[in-house]
């Protein structure tokens, strides 16, 4: 994919030694899922490498981590090599080590397998969340309160696709239920997928088998003191095509300085910002925007219209075709005059 949009500066500068709170810590990012809800695009590319607003979802998730993070382990399973290749070509601001699972170990098993040599505390982020959460005060909160962990929570209308918690007045979580039915959800505050942990959480996870952090480990460890850190601003889990496109809109609407400065050019196209463009795209006579990411070498024919969409490397859209609210995998071809609305499409199918 290799989007050439500039990776902008961090929202905060990275001060390595500002007292004990700035002691460097490590982080684990979970990216081992199959991305089933984004098929067939995820047959070609793992979910976290789909570009949103000019850079892979993974980089937005890593941008969430506290400033004190000085090294990251990617807990990979499905398509681990794709992460290695991407990171070799596009190094992140701190070193990232890829750790692979032979078989899927779930979020808990993936954490256990990936969390070798972690610091006390360490940060953990799901690789498919994007947010306005600031994890620096959260790390401070964790250091002040102690306990086993501090998890971030965001309030939503329907909490049923997520982990849901209730905490007491001192913010200690007293109940945590993963994906409860809407009617019986104990609150509307959902696990935002970004947390801080003491390494002792790892000893509660059995190695070598599939373990769900949210279903098995967190509920069992509440008595050890896990705190809730609620925040409002903005948040999304890019786990479905519709949510992925919403994540892209949110990212475009909350830019960090310089993040979307496109290095690719779209000569002769009508641009409706915000748009992030990869190198070598051609779009003479086409209309692009708003909320569009084009990978490298994308070609749009005359009169083609693309809005609210992600077109990965080498996608071709024929003359007069219309693509809206859609995600197109690498090299996908839209015939001239066709309408592609609300689709997630790719050339790849399941490998035999
Ligand atoms: N290493 C590894 N191994 N990672 C995995 C595995 C695995 O077997 N299974 C899933 N992951 C990764 C996914 O790739 C994703 O980045 C992250 O773990 C979370 O998995 P999802 O499949 O996206 O979970 P979810 O969105 O249904 O629920 C989780 O995230 C919600 C917030 O976004 C839970 O943590 C919920 O409690 C939470 O509310
Ligand atoms: Mg998710």
Short mmCIF file of C-alpha atoms in Angstrom, two decimals, residues 58-200:
data_model
loop_
_atom_site.label_atom_id
_atom_site.label_comp_id
_atom_site.label_asym_id
_atom_site.label_seq_id
_atom_site.Cartn_x
_atom_site.Cartn_y
_atom_site.Cartn_z
CA UNK A 58 -2.20 0.48 12.81
CA UNK A 59 -0.24 3.75 12.81
CA UNK A 60 -3.27 5.67 14.11
CA UNK A 61 -3.65 3.07 16.88
CA UNK A 62 0.05 3.30 17.77
CA UNK A 63 -0.23 7.11 17.80
CA UNK A 64 -2.65 6.68 20.72
CA UNK A 65 0.04 5.23 22.99
CA UNK A 66 1.49 7.33 25.81
CA UNK A 67 4.42 9.60 24.93
CA UNK A 68 6.58 7.54 27.29
CA UNK A 69 6.35 4.47 25.03
CA UNK A 70 9.81 3.78 23.63
CA UNK A 71 9.25 0.34 22.07
CA UNK A 72 6.27 -1.61 20.76
CA UNK A 73 5.59 -5.30 20.24
CA UNK A 74 3.03 -6.19 17.60
CA UNK A 75 1.20 -9.37 18.61
CA UNK A 76 0.50 -10.80 15.15
CA UNK A 77 -1.14 -13.93 13.85
CA UNK A 78 -2.91 -13.63 10.50
CA UNK A 79 -0.65 -12.19 7.76
CA UNK A 80 2.22 -11.39 10.15
CA UNK A 81 4.62 -11.07 7.19
CA UNK A 82 2.58 -8.18 5.77
CA UNK A 83 3.23 -6.19 8.98
CA UNK A 84 6.95 -7.00 8.84
CA UNK A 85 7.20 -5.85 5.25
CA UNK A 86 5.21 -2.69 5.82
CA UNK A 87 7.19 -1.68 8.89
CA UNK A 88 10.49 -2.36 7.13
CA UNK A 89 9.49 0.04 4.36
CA UNK A 90 7.79 2.56 6.70
CA UNK A 91 9.52 2.57 10.08
CA UNK A 92 7.43 3.93 12.96
CA UNK A 93 8.79 6.63 15.31
CA UNK A 94 9.84 4.01 17.89
CA UNK A 95 11.12 0.46 17.24
CA UNK A 96 8.40 -2.10 16.57
CA UNK A 97 9.04 -5.84 17.02
CA UNK A 98 6.75 -8.33 15.30
CA UNK A 99 5.87 -11.45 17.33
CA UNK A 100 3.95 -14.20 15.55
CA UNK A 101 1.47 -16.76 16.82
CA UNK A 102 1.54 -20.20 15.25
CA UNK A 103 -2.21 -20.50 15.88
CA UNK A 104 -4.66 -17.78 17.01
CA UNK A 105 -4.36 -17.30 20.76
CA UNK A 106 -7.15 -14.76 21.24
CA UNK A 107 -6.64 -11.34 22.82
CA UNK A 108 -5.37 -12.79 26.14
CA UNK A 109 -3.16 -15.48 24.62
CA UNK A 110 -1.89 -12.97 22.05
CA UNK A 111 -0.99 -10.56 24.82
CA UNK A 112 0.80 -13.27 26.81
CA UNK A 113 2.75 -14.40 23.74
CA UNK A 114 3.62 -10.83 22.70
CA UNK A 115 4.38 -9.39 26.12
CA UNK A 116 7.91 -10.66 26.50
CA UNK A 117 10.22 -8.34 28.32
CA UNK A 118 7.54 -5.73 29.11
CA UNK A 119 8.09 -2.83 31.51
CA UNK A 120 6.11 -2.16 34.70
CA UNK A 121 3.66 -0.77 33.76
CA UNK A 122 3.14 -1.39 30.04
CA UNK A 123 0.50 -0.09 27.61
CA UNK A 124 -1.86 -2.24 25.54
CA UNK A 125 -3.86 -1.13 22.51
CA UNK A 126 -6.16 -2.96 20.09
CA UNK A 127 -4.78 -2.30 16.61
CA UNK A 128 -8.15 -1.31 15.18
CA UNK A 129 -9.15 1.57 17.46
CA UNK A 130 -8.75 5.25 16.69
CA UNK A 131 -9.51 7.92 19.26
CA UNK A 132 -8.97 11.35 20.72
CA UNK A 133 -8.03 9.73 24.04
CA UNK A 134 -4.85 11.09 25.63
CA UNK A 135 -3.10 8.16 27.32
CA UNK A 136 -0.53 10.36 29.13
CA UNK A 137 -2.92 11.36 31.97
CA UNK A 138 -4.14 7.77 31.99
CA UNK A 139 -0.61 6.51 32.63
CA UNK A 140 -0.29 9.10 35.41
CA UNK A 141 -3.63 7.95 36.87
CA UNK A 142 -2.39 4.34 36.83
CA UNK A 143 0.83 5.29 38.60
CA UNK A 144 -1.13 7.15 41.29
CA UNK A 145 -3.79 4.50 41.86
CA UNK A 146 -1.70 1.37 41.49
CA UNK A 147 -3.71 -1.82 41.07
CA UNK A 148 -3.42 -4.33 38.30
CA UNK A 149 -4.55 -2.18 35.44
CA UNK A 150 -6.34 0.92 34.15
CA UNK A 151 -8.70 0.59 31.19
CA UNK A 152 -10.15 3.44 29.11
CA UNK A 153 -13.92 3.68 28.59
CA UNK A 154 -16.07 5.58 26.11
CA UNK A 155 -19.83 6.07 26.32
CA UNK A 156 -21.94 4.85 23.38
CA UNK A 157 -25.61 4.43 22.57
CA UNK A 158 -25.46 0.66 21.96
CA UNK A 159 -22.72 -1.07 23.99
CA UNK A 160 -23.65 -4.62 22.90
CA UNK A 161 -20.75 -5.15 20.40
CA UNK A 162 -18.15 -4.23 23.04
CA UNK A 163 -16.90 -4.87 26.57
CA UNK A 164 -19.02 -3.01 29.12
CA UNK A 165 -18.09 -1.96 32.67
CA UNK A 166 -19.44 -0.50 35.86
CA UNK A 167 -17.14 1.12 38.42
CA UNK A 168 -17.54 2.38 41.96
CA UNK A 169 -16.97 5.93 43.17
CA UNK A 170 -13.20 5.43 43.38
CA UNK A 171 -13.27 4.27 39.71
CA UNK A 172 -12.56 0.66 40.62
CA UNK A 173 -14.31 -1.60 38.12
CA UNK A 174 -16.86 -3.81 39.86
CA UNK A 175 -18.33 -5.48 36.78
CA UNK A 176 -17.08 -6.21 33.27
CA UNK A 177 -19.13 -8.07 30.65
CA UNK A 178 -17.97 -8.69 27.09
CA UNK A 179 -20.60 -8.15 24.38
CA UNK A 180 -23.73 -8.29 26.56
CA UNK A 181 -27.20 -8.19 24.97
CA UNK A 182 -28.27 -4.54 24.69
CA UNK A 183 -31.16 -4.98 27.16
CA UNK A 184 -28.96 -6.40 29.91
CA UNK A 185 -25.82 -4.27 29.41
CA UNK A 186 -24.84 -2.98 32.85
CA UNK A 187 -23.90 0.49 31.51
CA UNK A 188 -23.20 2.29 28.24
CA UNK A 189 -19.47 2.71 28.98
CA UNK A 190 -17.45 0.49 26.68
CA UNK A 191 -13.88 -0.77 26.77
CA UNK A 192 -12.12 1.60 24.37
CA UNK A 193 -9.35 -0.92 23.70
CA UNK A 194 -6.50 1.11 25.25
CA UNK A 195 -5.19 0.21 28.69
CA UNK A 196 -2.22 0.24 31.08
CA UNK A 197 -1.21 -2.91 32.98
CA UNK A 198 1.14 -4.23 35.59
CA UNK A 199 3.01 -7.26 34.16
CA UNK A 200 1.47 -9.39 36.91
#
